[in-house]
Amino acid sequence: MIRFAVLCTLFLYTTFVGQAQTGDAITNKPKSTQTVRGTIRDAESNAALSGITVQMIVDSTKKIGSVSDKNGNFRLKNVPLGRQTIIVKAIGYQEQTLREILVTAGKETILDIALVEKITATEEVVVTFDRGAQKINTINEYAAVSARAFNIEDTKKYAGALGDPSRMVQNFAGVVGANDSRNDIVVRGNSPAGMLWQLEGLNIPNPNHFGSLNSTGGPVSILNNNNLGKSDFFSGAFNSQYGNAFAGVFDLRMRNGNTEKHEFIGQVGFNGFELGAEGPLSQESGASYIVNYRYSTLGVFKELGIDFGTGGAIPNYQDVNLKFHFPLNESSAINVFSIAGRSDIAFLGNDIDTTQKNLYGDENQNVRVDYQTGIAGISYETNISPQTFMKFTLGASGTNENFRGDSIDVKTRKEYIDGQAEFTTTKLSAIGQLRHKFDNRNSLSAGFTVDRLLFNLSNKDYPNGIETQRVNINDGSTLSQGYIQWKHRLTDDFTTIVGAHTQHYTLGDAFIIEPRASVQYSFGNGQTLSLGYGLHSQTQNIYDYFYETPSPNGILRTNSNMGFTKSHHFVLGYDWNFAENWRLKAEMYYQSLFDIPISRENPTFSLINAGNSFAPNDQPNLINEGTAKNIGAELTVERFFNDGFYVLATGSLFDSKYKGFDGIERNTAFNMGYVANMLAGKEFAIGDDVLSISLRLSTTGGRYLTPLDLEQSKRAGSAVYDNSRAFSERQSAYFRTDLKIAYRQNFGSSTMEFAIEFQNITNNENIFQQSYNRRTNSIVTEYQQGFFPVPMFRYTF
C-alpha cells in the first residue's frame, strides 16, 4: 500500500509536469496575465456599492482600472502575475489599499471588499492610514481590541504553519502552542479549553483529526485552507457577538467557488493527498461550488524513514470540505457548507521500538482510538434594504470517539483490558443575525444562537479486572445565547462600541448577562489608542457534569450543578503605522477569572489547567469556587509584504496563576512567562516564476509540571503525582527554528508549486512530558519533535 502511494505521488507529479509542458508547447510561452475581480459592499450594512473606483498599480507608469456595477462587481483584466496592490476609492467612503494580492496563472483572484463610510467629508479624500488599509483588520466591524484578521495565504506562506490556521496564529502576540505534536493553542495563559470555534457563524466542535471530546485541538486540522476565506481571530475582550468562551475566538469563513470558470487543484504534503475543484453551477444565476478531499500521507512519510513521533504506529485520516453558493437575486443568497473527517490509530505496546521517539505510545500499553467529526449548515442571507442585513442559519454537527486500552504485563507481555470509552455527541443549532446601519455614525447588530446538544457518553475502567463505570449518560442540554451591540462614531477618528451578551444553560440552570464595551481613538500620523472590557463566561465540558461517584446509596453525579466559569477582561492597546508598510502594536491586559470548578478532595486541582490532552479529568465533587488571573504585555512589529519582503516579530511577557480549594496561589499549567517569535520571508522573482524563503524562530519559557512521586509510583505500578507540589517544577525553555523554501512556476493557464519545510532544523530537544515506566521502574522524559522535513507539491489549473 505504501509503495502504491509513493508511485501515485510520482505519477501525479509527472502527469502534471507533462500537462504543464504540453500547455506551454501549445501557447509557445507562459501566460503572463490573469483576471482579478470581486465585489464591493458597505462594511456595516453589507449592501452592494456601485460606482466605486478600483485601480491596480502595476508600476509607476501603468495602472489598470475598473468601476463597480450596480451589484458591486468589478473586473480587472490583463493583470500581471505576482504580488499586486489595489486601491479602492469612493466619494463618502474611506479609501482602502489592498497589498500583496497574489496573482497566479492557475487561478483567478476573487476579492470581497468592505468599505467604511466617512463622516466628516463628502468629497473624495485620500487617507494615508485607514482601517481598511491593512489585511490584518477584521471582517467583524465591532472588533476594537485584541483582534486580527488572517488570510489563508499566510497559512501557506509562513514557515511552521503547515496550512493549519491554529499553527499559523501561534505567530501572533500572546499565542503559543501547547506542544509540537498538537495544534492546541494557549492564549494569554488561558487553557485551550477556553477557545471558541465558529464556522460560518455555527458554534462547532473540535475541528481536528484525533480531536477528543476533552480538547479543542489535535495533531492535524480537518479544516482545509484551500476552502477557507479571510477570517478573524480574537485573543481577548471580544465583542458581544461571541459567547461561551473566556480565552479566544476563531471566527472562520469559507469562501465561495469561482462563478465563471472551473478550477482544479492537486496537492501532496504533510496534511495529505488532496484533490479539489470549484466552479459555476449556473453562470446565469451565479451559483457556484467548491469541494476538497484529502487523505493521509503519513504512511508514505513513514516509508521514507521520516519520524513524526508516533513510533511504528501510522495515523490514518481523511476529510472533505465543501460549500455551495446559490444567489436568489441581487440581494439574497443561500449557502450550504460542510466539513467532515475521520481518523484512527493503534499504538501496540509489544510492537513499540523503544529506541524511537514515541509521543503517545507506551511499551506497556495498547491504545486503539477512532474519531469521526461532521459539521453541516445551511444559511439564508439577505439585504432587506440598503441599510439592513439579515442572516439565518440552521446547522448540525456530530462527533464520535472510541477508545480501547490494554495493559501489558511487564514480565509475560500478556495483554488485558484496562479501559474502554465511547463518546457520541450531536448538536442541532439555529442562529439569527441582524445588522442595521442608521446613518454614517450609528449602527446596530443583534442576534441569537440556540444549541441543542444530545450526548451518549460511556467510560469504563477495569482496576484489578473489575469493571468500574466512570461515566454512563444518554441525555441532552440546551445553551441559548443572545447579544446586542451599538456602534457610534463621534468622528472619523473616535468610535465607541457598547453591548451585552447573555446566555442560559439548562445544566445547572446557569444564566448570566455579560456587559461589553470598547473605545477607539485615532490621532496623529496613523496612531490609534483603544480600550476594551468584557465579562466572558463558559460552560464546562459535558463529560465533567456527569462523572459518577459510587456511594452506599448508589451512583452519585456530584458535578451536575456546576455553573459557568467567568472572566473579566481589560485591554489597553496602542497601534502605530509609523511608516508605509510598517506597523507597531502594543497591548496590555488583565484577566480576572472566577467561579472556576475546583475540588475539595484534591485541594490543588482546578479545571483551569485542563484542556490540552486527550484524556478526561475524572474529578468528582467539583464546586465553582476557584479563581485565577492572567496579566501581560504584548508587542508586535510588522513589515507588510512589499518589494518581495515581509517581517513579523512578536513578543509577550505574562504571568498566569490560580488558586485551588486550599487557597494557595500557584502557576497554571500554561504559565510559560514569555514567548517570542520572529518570522521573515523573501520572494525572488524569476520572470513570471517565484522562489521564496521563509524563516521562523520561536522560543518560550518552560512550562510548569506536577512532579512524579517515584516511590509511590513503584508501589502503585502506575504514575502517581505529588499533587501537593502541583505545577512547581519548571521545564527548560523551548526553542525551535523552521525554514521553508518554495518555488512557484506559472505555465500557460496553470501554476505549479514545490516546497520543502525543515522543521526544528537545529534538532533542539524540547521536553514533551515526563512519564513513569513500570517495566524499568523509572521516570522517563519524552522530547518533542526533532528535525522533521516536510515536502509539498501543489498544482492548480
PDB file of N, CA, C and O in Angstrom, residues 191-253:
ATOM      1  N   SER A 191      -6.283  28.239  29.346  1.00  0.00           N
ATOM      2  CA  SER A 191      -6.388  26.867  28.855  1.00  0.00           C
ATOM      3  C   SER A 191      -6.914  26.850  27.427  1.00  0.00           C
ATOM      4  O   SER A 191      -7.788  27.653  27.065  1.00  0.00           O
ATOM      5  N   PRO A 192      -6.423  25.932  26.586  1.00  0.00           N
ATOM      6  CA  PRO A 192      -7.004  25.779  25.245  1.00  0.00           C
ATOM      7  C   PRO A 192      -8.500  25.468  25.278  1.00  0.00           C
ATOM      8  O   PRO A 192      -9.210  25.739  24.310  1.00  0.00           O
ATOM      9  N   ALA A 193      -8.983  24.913  26.405  1.00  0.00           N
ATOM     10  CA  ALA A 193     -10.410  24.605  26.524  1.00  0.00           C
ATOM     11  C   ALA A 193     -11.266  25.861  26.503  1.00  0.00           C
ATOM     12  O   ALA A 193     -12.479  25.791  26.279  1.00  0.00           O
ATOM     13  N   GLY A 194     -10.650  27.026  26.735  1.00  0.00           N
ATOM     14  CA  GLY A 194     -11.399  28.274  26.735  1.00  0.00           C
ATOM     15  C   GLY A 194     -11.658  28.856  25.376  1.00  0.00           C
ATOM     16  O   GLY A 194     -12.246  29.933  25.257  1.00  0.00           O
ATOM     17  N   MET A 195     -11.233  28.158  24.299  1.00  0.00           N
ATOM     18  CA  MET A 195     -11.403  28.660  22.933  1.00  0.00           C
ATOM     19  C   MET A 195     -12.805  28.389  22.399  1.00  0.00           C
ATOM     20  O   MET A 195     -13.439  27.391  22.734  1.00  0.00           O
ATOM     21  N   LEU A 196     -13.265  29.289  21.543  1.00  0.00           N
ATOM     22  CA  LEU A 196     -14.493  29.098  20.777  1.00  0.00           C
ATOM     23  C   LEU A 196     -14.141  28.958  19.306  1.00  0.00           C
ATOM     24  O   LEU A 196     -13.403  29.776  18.760  1.00  0.00           O
ATOM     25  N   TRP A 197     -14.667  27.914  18.665  1.00  0.00           N
ATOM     26  CA  TRP A 197     -14.520  27.727  17.224  1.00  0.00           C
ATOM     27  C   TRP A 197     -15.870  28.001  16.564  1.00  0.00           C
ATOM     28  O   TRP A 197     -16.892  27.412  16.937  1.00  0.00           O
ATOM     29  N   GLN A 198     -15.869  28.899  15.582  1.00  0.00           N
ATOM     30  CA  GLN A 198     -17.058  29.148  14.766  1.00  0.00           C
ATOM     31  C   GLN A 198     -16.728  28.934  13.298  1.00  0.00           C
ATOM     32  O   GLN A 198     -15.647  29.293  12.843  1.00  0.00           O
ATOM     33  N   LEU A 199     -17.688  28.367  12.577  1.00  0.00           N
ATOM     34  CA  LEU A 199     -17.575  28.190  11.123  1.00  0.00           C
ATOM     35  C   LEU A 199     -18.856  28.701  10.495  1.00  0.00           C
ATOM     36  O   LEU A 199     -19.939  28.171  10.761  1.00  0.00           O
ATOM     37  N   GLU A 200     -18.735  29.758   9.709  1.00  0.00           N
ATOM     38  CA  GLU A 200     -19.899  30.381   9.071  1.00  0.00           C
ATOM     39  C   GLU A 200     -20.970  30.735  10.101  1.00  0.00           C
ATOM     40  O   GLU A 200     -22.168  30.638   9.833  1.00  0.00           O
ATOM     41  N   GLY A 201     -20.529  31.131  11.301  1.00  0.00           N
ATOM     42  CA  GLY A 201     -21.454  31.520  12.357  1.00  0.00           C
ATOM     43  C   GLY A 201     -21.899  30.407  13.268  1.00  0.00           C
ATOM     44  O   GLY A 201     -22.501  30.664  14.320  1.00  0.00           O
ATOM     45  N   LEU A 202     -21.637  29.150  12.891  1.00  0.00           N
ATOM     46  CA  LEU A 202     -22.004  27.997  13.732  1.00  0.00           C
ATOM     47  C   LEU A 202     -20.963  27.788  14.821  1.00  0.00           C
ATOM     48  O   LEU A 202     -19.756  27.832  14.550  1.00  0.00           O
ATOM     49  N   ASN A 203     -21.405  27.536  16.062  1.00  0.00           N
ATOM     50  CA  ASN A 203     -20.503  27.070  17.104  1.00  0.00           C
ATOM     51  C   ASN A 203     -20.235  25.589  16.867  1.00  0.00           C
ATOM     52  O   ASN A 203     -21.159  24.776  16.905  1.00  0.00           O
ATOM     53  N   ILE A 204     -18.983  25.240  16.594  1.00  0.00           N
ATOM     54  CA  ILE A 204     -18.683  23.886  16.136  1.00  0.00           C
ATOM     55  C   ILE A 204     -17.820  23.141  17.152  1.00  0.00           C
ATOM     56  O   ILE A 204     -17.125  23.740  17.965  1.00  0.00           O
ATOM     57  N   PRO A 205     -17.848  21.806  17.117  1.00  0.00           N
ATOM     58  CA  PRO A 205     -16.961  21.014  17.970  1.00  0.00           C
ATOM     59  C   PRO A 205     -15.529  21.065  17.454  1.00  0.00           C
ATOM     60  O   PRO A 205     -15.241  21.672  16.414  1.00  0.00           O
ATOM     61  N   ASN A 206     -14.653  20.418  18.176  1.00  0.00           N
ATOM     62  CA  ASN A 206     -13.230  20.368  17.846  1.00  0.00           C
ATOM     63  C   ASN A 206     -13.024  19.993  16.373  1.00  0.00           C
ATOM     64  O   ASN A 206     -13.307  18.871  15.963  1.00  0.00           O
ATOM     65  N   PRO A 207     -12.498  20.925  15.521  1.00  0.00           N
ATOM     66  CA  PRO A 207     -12.386  20.651  14.084  1.00  0.00           C
ATOM     67  C   PRO A 207     -11.038  20.051  13.698  1.00  0.00           C
ATOM     68  O   PRO A 207     -10.398  20.498  12.744  1.00  0.00           O
ATOM     69  N   ASN A 208     -10.598  19.030  14.458  1.00  0.00           N
ATOM     70  CA  ASN A 208      -9.291  18.436  14.219  1.00  0.00           C
ATOM     71  C   ASN A 208      -9.369  16.917  14.222  1.00  0.00           C
ATOM     72  O   ASN A 208     -10.190  16.322  14.924  1.00  0.00           O
ATOM     73  N   HIS A 209      -8.512  16.303  13.412  1.00  0.00           N
ATOM     74  CA  HIS A 209      -8.353  14.855  13.476  1.00  0.00           C
ATOM     75  C   HIS A 209      -7.769  14.472  14.833  1.00  0.00           C
ATOM     76  O   HIS A 209      -6.943  15.197  15.390  1.00  0.00           O
ATOM     77  N   PHE A 210      -8.218  13.341  15.348  1.00  0.00           N
ATOM     78  CA  PHE A 210      -7.811  12.877  16.679  1.00  0.00           C
ATOM     79  C   PHE A 210      -8.152  13.944  17.727  1.00  0.00           C
ATOM     80  O   PHE A 210      -7.478  14.075  18.736  1.00  0.00           O
ATOM     81  N   GLY A 211      -9.216  14.708  17.455  1.00  0.00           N
ATOM     82  CA  GLY A 211      -9.640  15.769  18.369  1.00  0.00           C
ATOM     83  C   GLY A 211     -10.640  15.227  19.367  1.00  0.00           C
ATOM     84  O   GLY A 211     -11.807  14.990  19.052  1.00  0.00           O
ATOM     85  N   SER A 212     -10.208  15.011  20.585  1.00  0.00           N
ATOM     86  CA  SER A 212     -11.045  14.361  21.587  1.00  0.00           C
ATOM     87  C   SER A 212     -12.102  15.311  22.130  1.00  0.00           C
ATOM     88  O   SER A 212     -12.028  16.530  21.979  1.00  0.00           O
ATOM     89  N   LEU A 213     -13.087  14.726  22.805  1.00  0.00           N
ATOM     90  CA  LEU A 213     -14.167  15.486  23.441  1.00  0.00           C
ATOM     91  C   LEU A 213     -13.628  16.475  24.459  1.00  0.00           C
ATOM     92  O   LEU A 213     -14.224  17.528  24.693  1.00  0.00           O
ATOM     93  N   ASN A 214     -12.487  16.163  25.057  1.00  0.00           N
ATOM     94  CA  ASN A 214     -11.953  16.950  26.156  1.00  0.00           C
ATOM     95  C   ASN A 214     -10.928  17.987  25.725  1.00  0.00           C
ATOM     96  O   ASN A 214     -10.203  18.518  26.560  1.00  0.00           O
ATOM     97  N   SER A 215     -10.834  18.280  24.428  1.00  0.00           N
ATOM     98  CA  SER A 215      -9.837  19.238  23.961  1.00  0.00           C
ATOM     99  C   SER A 215     -10.398  20.059  22.815  1.00  0.00           C
ATOM    100  O   SER A 215     -11.482  19.774  22.295  1.00  0.00           O
ATOM    101  N   THR A 216      -9.646  21.082  22.408  1.00  0.00           N
ATOM    102  CA  THR A 216     -10.033  21.907  21.263  1.00  0.00           C
ATOM    103  C   THR A 216      -9.002  21.836  20.142  1.00  0.00           C
ATOM    104  O   THR A 216      -9.048  22.635  19.204  1.00  0.00           O
ATOM    105  N   GLY A 217      -8.063  20.885  20.238  1.00  0.00           N
ATOM    106  CA  GLY A 217      -7.020  20.762  19.222  1.00  0.00           C
ATOM    107  C   GLY A 217      -6.777  19.317  18.862  1.00  0.00           C
ATOM    108  O   GLY A 217      -7.453  18.400  19.325  1.00  0.00           O
ATOM    109  N   GLY A 218      -5.756  19.103  18.026  1.00  0.00           N
ATOM    110  CA  GLY A 218      -5.385  17.770  17.592  1.00  0.00           C
ATOM    111  C   GLY A 218      -4.141  17.845  16.735  1.00  0.00           C
ATOM    112  O   GLY A 218      -3.639  18.934  16.425  1.00  0.00           O
ATOM    113  N   PRO A 219      -3.605  16.713  16.306  1.00  0.00           N
ATOM    114  CA  PRO A 219      -2.385  16.727  15.504  1.00  0.00           C
ATOM    115  C   PRO A 219      -2.547  17.330  14.110  1.00  0.00           C
ATOM    116  O   PRO A 219      -1.631  17.961  13.599  1.00  0.00           O
ATOM    117  N   VAL A 220      -3.730  17.126  13.473  1.00  0.00           N
ATOM    118  CA  VAL A 220      -3.946  17.567  12.092  1.00  0.00           C
ATOM    119  C   VAL A 220      -5.335  18.194  11.998  1.00  0.00           C
ATOM    120  O   VAL A 220      -6.314  17.627  12.490  1.00  0.00           O
ATOM    121  N   SER A 221      -5.433  19.330  11.350  1.00  0.00           N
ATOM    122  CA  SER A 221      -6.716  20.013  11.216  1.00  0.00           C
ATOM    123  C   SER A 221      -7.588  19.355  10.151  1.00  0.00           C
ATOM    124  O   SER A 221      -7.097  18.917   9.105  1.00  0.00           O
ATOM    125  N   ILE A 222      -8.892  19.292  10.411  1.00  0.00           N
ATOM    126  CA  ILE A 222      -9.856  18.868   9.389  1.00  0.00           C
ATOM    127  C   ILE A 222     -10.115  20.014   8.419  1.00  0.00           C
ATOM    128  O   ILE A 222     -10.439  19.798   7.248  1.00  0.00           O
ATOM    129  N   LEU A 223      -9.950  21.238   8.874  1.00  0.00           N
ATOM    130  CA  LEU A 223     -10.171  22.412   8.032  1.00  0.00           C
ATOM    131  C   LEU A 223      -9.156  22.454   6.899  1.00  0.00           C
ATOM    132  O   LEU A 223      -7.960  22.311   7.125  1.00  0.00           O
ATOM    133  N   ASN A 224      -9.628  22.655   5.692  1.00  0.00           N
ATOM    134  CA  ASN A 224      -8.752  22.714   4.525  1.00  0.00           C
ATOM    135  C   ASN A 224      -8.539  24.169   4.146  1.00  0.00           C
ATOM    136  O   ASN A 224      -9.494  24.894   3.833  1.00  0.00           O
ATOM    137  N   ASN A 225      -7.281  24.618   4.179  1.00  0.00           N
ATOM    138  CA  ASN A 225      -7.027  26.038   3.935  1.00  0.00           C
ATOM    139  C   ASN A 225      -7.338  26.453   2.502  1.00  0.00           C
ATOM    140  O   ASN A 225      -7.486  27.649   2.228  1.00  0.00           O
ATOM    141  N   ASN A 226      -7.462  25.521   1.580  1.00  0.00           N
ATOM    142  CA  ASN A 226      -7.838  25.880   0.211  1.00  0.00           C
ATOM    143  C   ASN A 226      -9.314  26.263   0.108  1.00  0.00           C
ATOM    144  O   ASN A 226      -9.738  26.829  -0.892  1.00  0.00           O
ATOM    145  N   ASN A 227     -10.119  25.927   1.131  1.00  0.00           N
ATOM    146  CA  ASN A 227     -11.540  26.271   1.142  1.00  0.00           C
ATOM    147  C   ASN A 227     -11.851  27.500   1.979  1.00  0.00           C
ATOM    148  O   ASN A 227     -12.912  28.097   1.817  1.00  0.00           O
ATOM    149  N   LEU A 228     -10.945  27.855   2.891  1.00  0.00           N
ATOM    150  CA  LEU A 228     -11.223  28.952   3.808  1.00  0.00           C
ATOM    151  C   LEU A 228     -10.986  30.309   3.160  1.00  0.00           C
ATOM    152  O   LEU A 228     -10.118  30.464   2.304  1.00  0.00           O
ATOM    153  N   GLY A 229     -11.768  31.291   3.590  1.00  0.00           N
ATOM    154  CA  GLY A 229     -11.566  32.667   3.167  1.00  0.00           C
ATOM    155  C   GLY A 229     -10.944  33.479   4.288  1.00  0.00           C
ATOM    156  O   GLY A 229     -10.506  32.931   5.302  1.00  0.00           O
ATOM    157  N   LYS A 230     -10.900  34.782   4.114  1.00  0.00           N
ATOM    158  CA  LYS A 230     -10.376  35.653   5.164  1.00  0.00           C
ATOM    159  C   LYS A 230     -11.208  35.472   6.424  1.00  0.00           C
ATOM    160  O   LYS A 230     -12.443  35.449   6.380  1.00  0.00           O
ATOM    161  N   SER A 231     -10.545  35.323   7.565  1.00  0.00           N
ATOM    162  CA  SER A 231     -11.212  35.006   8.817  1.00  0.00           C
ATOM    163  C   SER A 231     -10.645  35.858   9.948  1.00  0.00           C
ATOM    164  O   SER A 231      -9.612  36.514   9.787  1.00  0.00           O
ATOM    165  N   ASP A 232     -11.326  35.820  11.106  1.00  0.00           N
ATOM    166  CA  ASP A 232     -10.932  36.638  12.249  1.00  0.00           C
ATOM    167  C   ASP A 232     -10.465  35.773  13.411  1.00  0.00           C
ATOM    168  O   ASP A 232     -10.973  34.665  13.628  1.00  0.00           O
ATOM    169  N   PHE A 233      -9.511  36.332  14.183  1.00  0.00           N
ATOM    170  CA  PHE A 233      -9.030  35.698  15.403  1.00  0.00           C
ATOM    171  C   PHE A 233      -9.025  36.729  16.523  1.00  0.00           C
ATOM    172  O   PHE A 233      -8.537  37.843  16.347  1.00  0.00           O
ATOM    173  N   PHE A 234      -9.581  36.351  17.687  1.00  0.00           N
ATOM    174  CA  PHE A 234      -9.671  37.241  18.838  1.00  0.00           C
ATOM    175  C   PHE A 234      -8.926  36.617  20.015  1.00  0.00           C
ATOM    176  O   PHE A 234      -9.098  35.429  20.312  1.00  0.00           O
ATOM    177  N   SER A 235      -8.144  37.446  20.725  1.00  0.00           N
ATOM    178  CA  SER A 235      -7.370  36.936  21.850  1.00  0.00           C
ATOM    179  C   SER A 235      -7.799  37.511  23.191  1.00  0.00           C
ATOM    180  O   SER A 235      -7.163  37.237  24.211  1.00  0.00           O
ATOM    181  N   GLY A 236      -8.892  38.280  23.224  1.00  0.00           N
ATOM    182  CA  GLY A 236      -9.381  38.786  24.493  1.00  0.00           C
ATOM    183  C   GLY A 236     -10.356  39.921  24.320  1.00  0.00           C
ATOM    184  O   GLY A 236     -10.364  40.609  23.296  1.00  0.00           O
ATOM    185  N   ALA A 237     -11.212  40.140  25.340  1.00  0.00           N
ATOM    186  CA  ALA A 237     -12.202  41.233  25.351  1.00  0.00           C
ATOM    187  C   ALA A 237     -12.970  41.305  24.027  1.00  0.00           C
ATOM    188  O   ALA A 237     -13.224  42.391  23.502  1.00  0.00           O
ATOM    189  N   PHE A 238     -13.344  40.136  23.488  1.00  0.00           N
ATOM    190  CA  PHE A 238     -14.055  40.099  22.210  1.00  0.00           C
ATOM    191  C   PHE A 238     -15.468  40.652  22.371  1.00  0.00           C
ATOM    192  O   PHE A 238     -16.043  40.662  23.459  1.00  0.00           O
ATOM    193  N   ASN A 239     -16.036  41.109  21.251  1.00  0.00           N
ATOM    194  CA  ASN A 239     -17.287  41.848  21.321  1.00  0.00           C
ATOM    195  C   ASN A 239     -18.483  40.947  21.614  1.00  0.00           C
ATOM    196  O   ASN A 239     -18.365  39.728  21.726  1.00  0.00           O
ATOM    197  N   SER A 240     -19.658  41.561  21.722  1.00  0.00           N
ATOM    198  CA  SER A 240     -20.849  40.882  22.244  1.00  0.00           C
ATOM    199  C   SER A 240     -21.337  39.730  21.384  1.00  0.00           C
ATOM    200  O   SER A 240     -22.128  38.909  21.845  1.00  0.00           O
ATOM    201  N   GLN A 241     -20.914  39.679  20.156  1.00  0.00           N
ATOM    202  CA  GLN A 241     -21.385  38.623  19.261  1.00  0.00           C
ATOM    203  C   GLN A 241     -20.937  37.239  19.702  1.00  0.00           C
ATOM    204  O   GLN A 241     -21.596  36.245  19.395  1.00  0.00           O
ATOM    205  N   TYR A 242     -19.841  37.154  20.449  1.00  0.00           N
ATOM    206  CA  TYR A 242     -19.249  35.873  20.776  1.00  0.00           C
ATOM    207  C   TYR A 242     -19.448  35.543  22.259  1.00  0.00           C
ATOM    208  O   TYR A 242     -19.235  36.385  23.131  1.00  0.00           O
ATOM    209  N   GLY A 243     -19.829  34.300  22.524  1.00  0.00           N
ATOM    210  CA  GLY A 243     -20.044  33.867  23.894  1.00  0.00           C
ATOM    211  C   GLY A 243     -19.587  32.444  24.111  1.00  0.00           C
ATOM    212  O   GLY A 243     -19.079  31.770  23.210  1.00  0.00           O
ATOM    213  N   ASN A 244     -19.750  31.981  25.351  1.00  0.00           N
ATOM    214  CA  ASN A 244     -19.344  30.639  25.769  1.00  0.00           C
ATOM    215  C   ASN A 244     -17.861  30.391  25.504  1.00  0.00           C
ATOM    216  O   ASN A 244     -17.466  29.349  25.006  1.00  0.00           O
ATOM    217  N   ALA A 245     -17.041  31.375  25.863  1.00  0.00           N
ATOM    218  CA  ALA A 245     -15.585  31.272  25.732  1.00  0.00           C
ATOM    219  C   ALA A 245     -14.948  32.324  26.623  1.00  0.00           C
ATOM    220  O   ALA A 245     -15.509  33.408  26.798  1.00  0.00           O
ATOM    221  N   PHE A 246     -13.781  32.017  27.189  1.00  0.00           N
ATOM    222  CA  PHE A 246     -13.076  33.001  28.003  1.00  0.00           C
ATOM    223  C   PHE A 246     -11.621  33.194  27.570  1.00  0.00           C
ATOM    224  O   PHE A 246     -10.911  34.025  28.138  1.00  0.00           O
ATOM    225  N   ALA A 247     -11.157  32.448  26.555  1.00  0.00           N
ATOM    226  CA  ALA A 247      -9.763  32.566  26.120  1.00  0.00           C
ATOM    227  C   ALA A 247      -9.631  33.301  24.796  1.00  0.00           C
ATOM    228  O   ALA A 247      -8.926  34.310  24.696  1.00  0.00           O
ATOM    229  N   GLY A 248     -10.283  32.806  23.753  1.00  0.00           N
ATOM    230  CA  GLY A 248     -10.158  33.398  22.428  1.00  0.00           C
ATOM    231  C   GLY A 248     -11.203  32.843  21.492  1.00  0.00           C
ATOM    232  O   GLY A 248     -11.972  31.936  21.842  1.00  0.00           O
ATOM    233  N   VAL A 249     -11.230  33.392  20.265  1.00  0.00           N
ATOM    234  CA  VAL A 249     -12.247  33.012  19.279  1.00  0.00           C
ATOM    235  C   VAL A 249     -11.608  32.858  17.910  1.00  0.00           C
ATOM    236  O   VAL A 249     -10.847  33.731  17.468  1.00  0.00           O
ATOM    237  N   PHE A 250     -11.912  31.753  17.237  1.00  0.00           N
ATOM    238  CA  PHE A 250     -11.675  31.584  15.806  1.00  0.00           C
ATOM    239  C   PHE A 250     -13.018  31.769  15.105  1.00  0.00           C
ATOM    240  O   PHE A 250     -13.933  30.969  15.293  1.00  0.00           O
ATOM    241  N   ASP A 251     -13.156  32.828  14.310  1.00  0.00           N
ATOM    242  CA  ASP A 251     -14.362  33.054  13.509  1.00  0.00           C
ATOM    243  C   ASP A 251     -13.983  32.786  12.054  1.00  0.00           C
ATOM    244  O   ASP A 251     -13.461  33.659  11.359  1.00  0.00           O
ATOM    245  N   LEU A 252     -14.253  31.574  11.593  1.00  0.00           N
ATOM    246  CA  LEU A 252     -13.786  31.115  10.287  1.00  0.00           C
ATOM    247  C   LEU A 252     -14.865  31.263   9.219  1.00  0.00           C
ATOM    248  O   LEU A 252     -16.052  30.982   9.469  1.00  0.00           O
ATOM    249  N   ARG A 253     -14.447  31.664   8.052  1.00  0.00           N
ATOM    250  CA  ARG A 253     -15.357  31.802   6.904  1.00  0.00           C
ATOM    251  C   ARG A 253     -14.858  30.903   5.770  1.00  0.00           C
ATOM    252  O   ARG A 253     -13.649  30.781   5.545  1.00  0.00           O
TER     253      ARG A 253
END
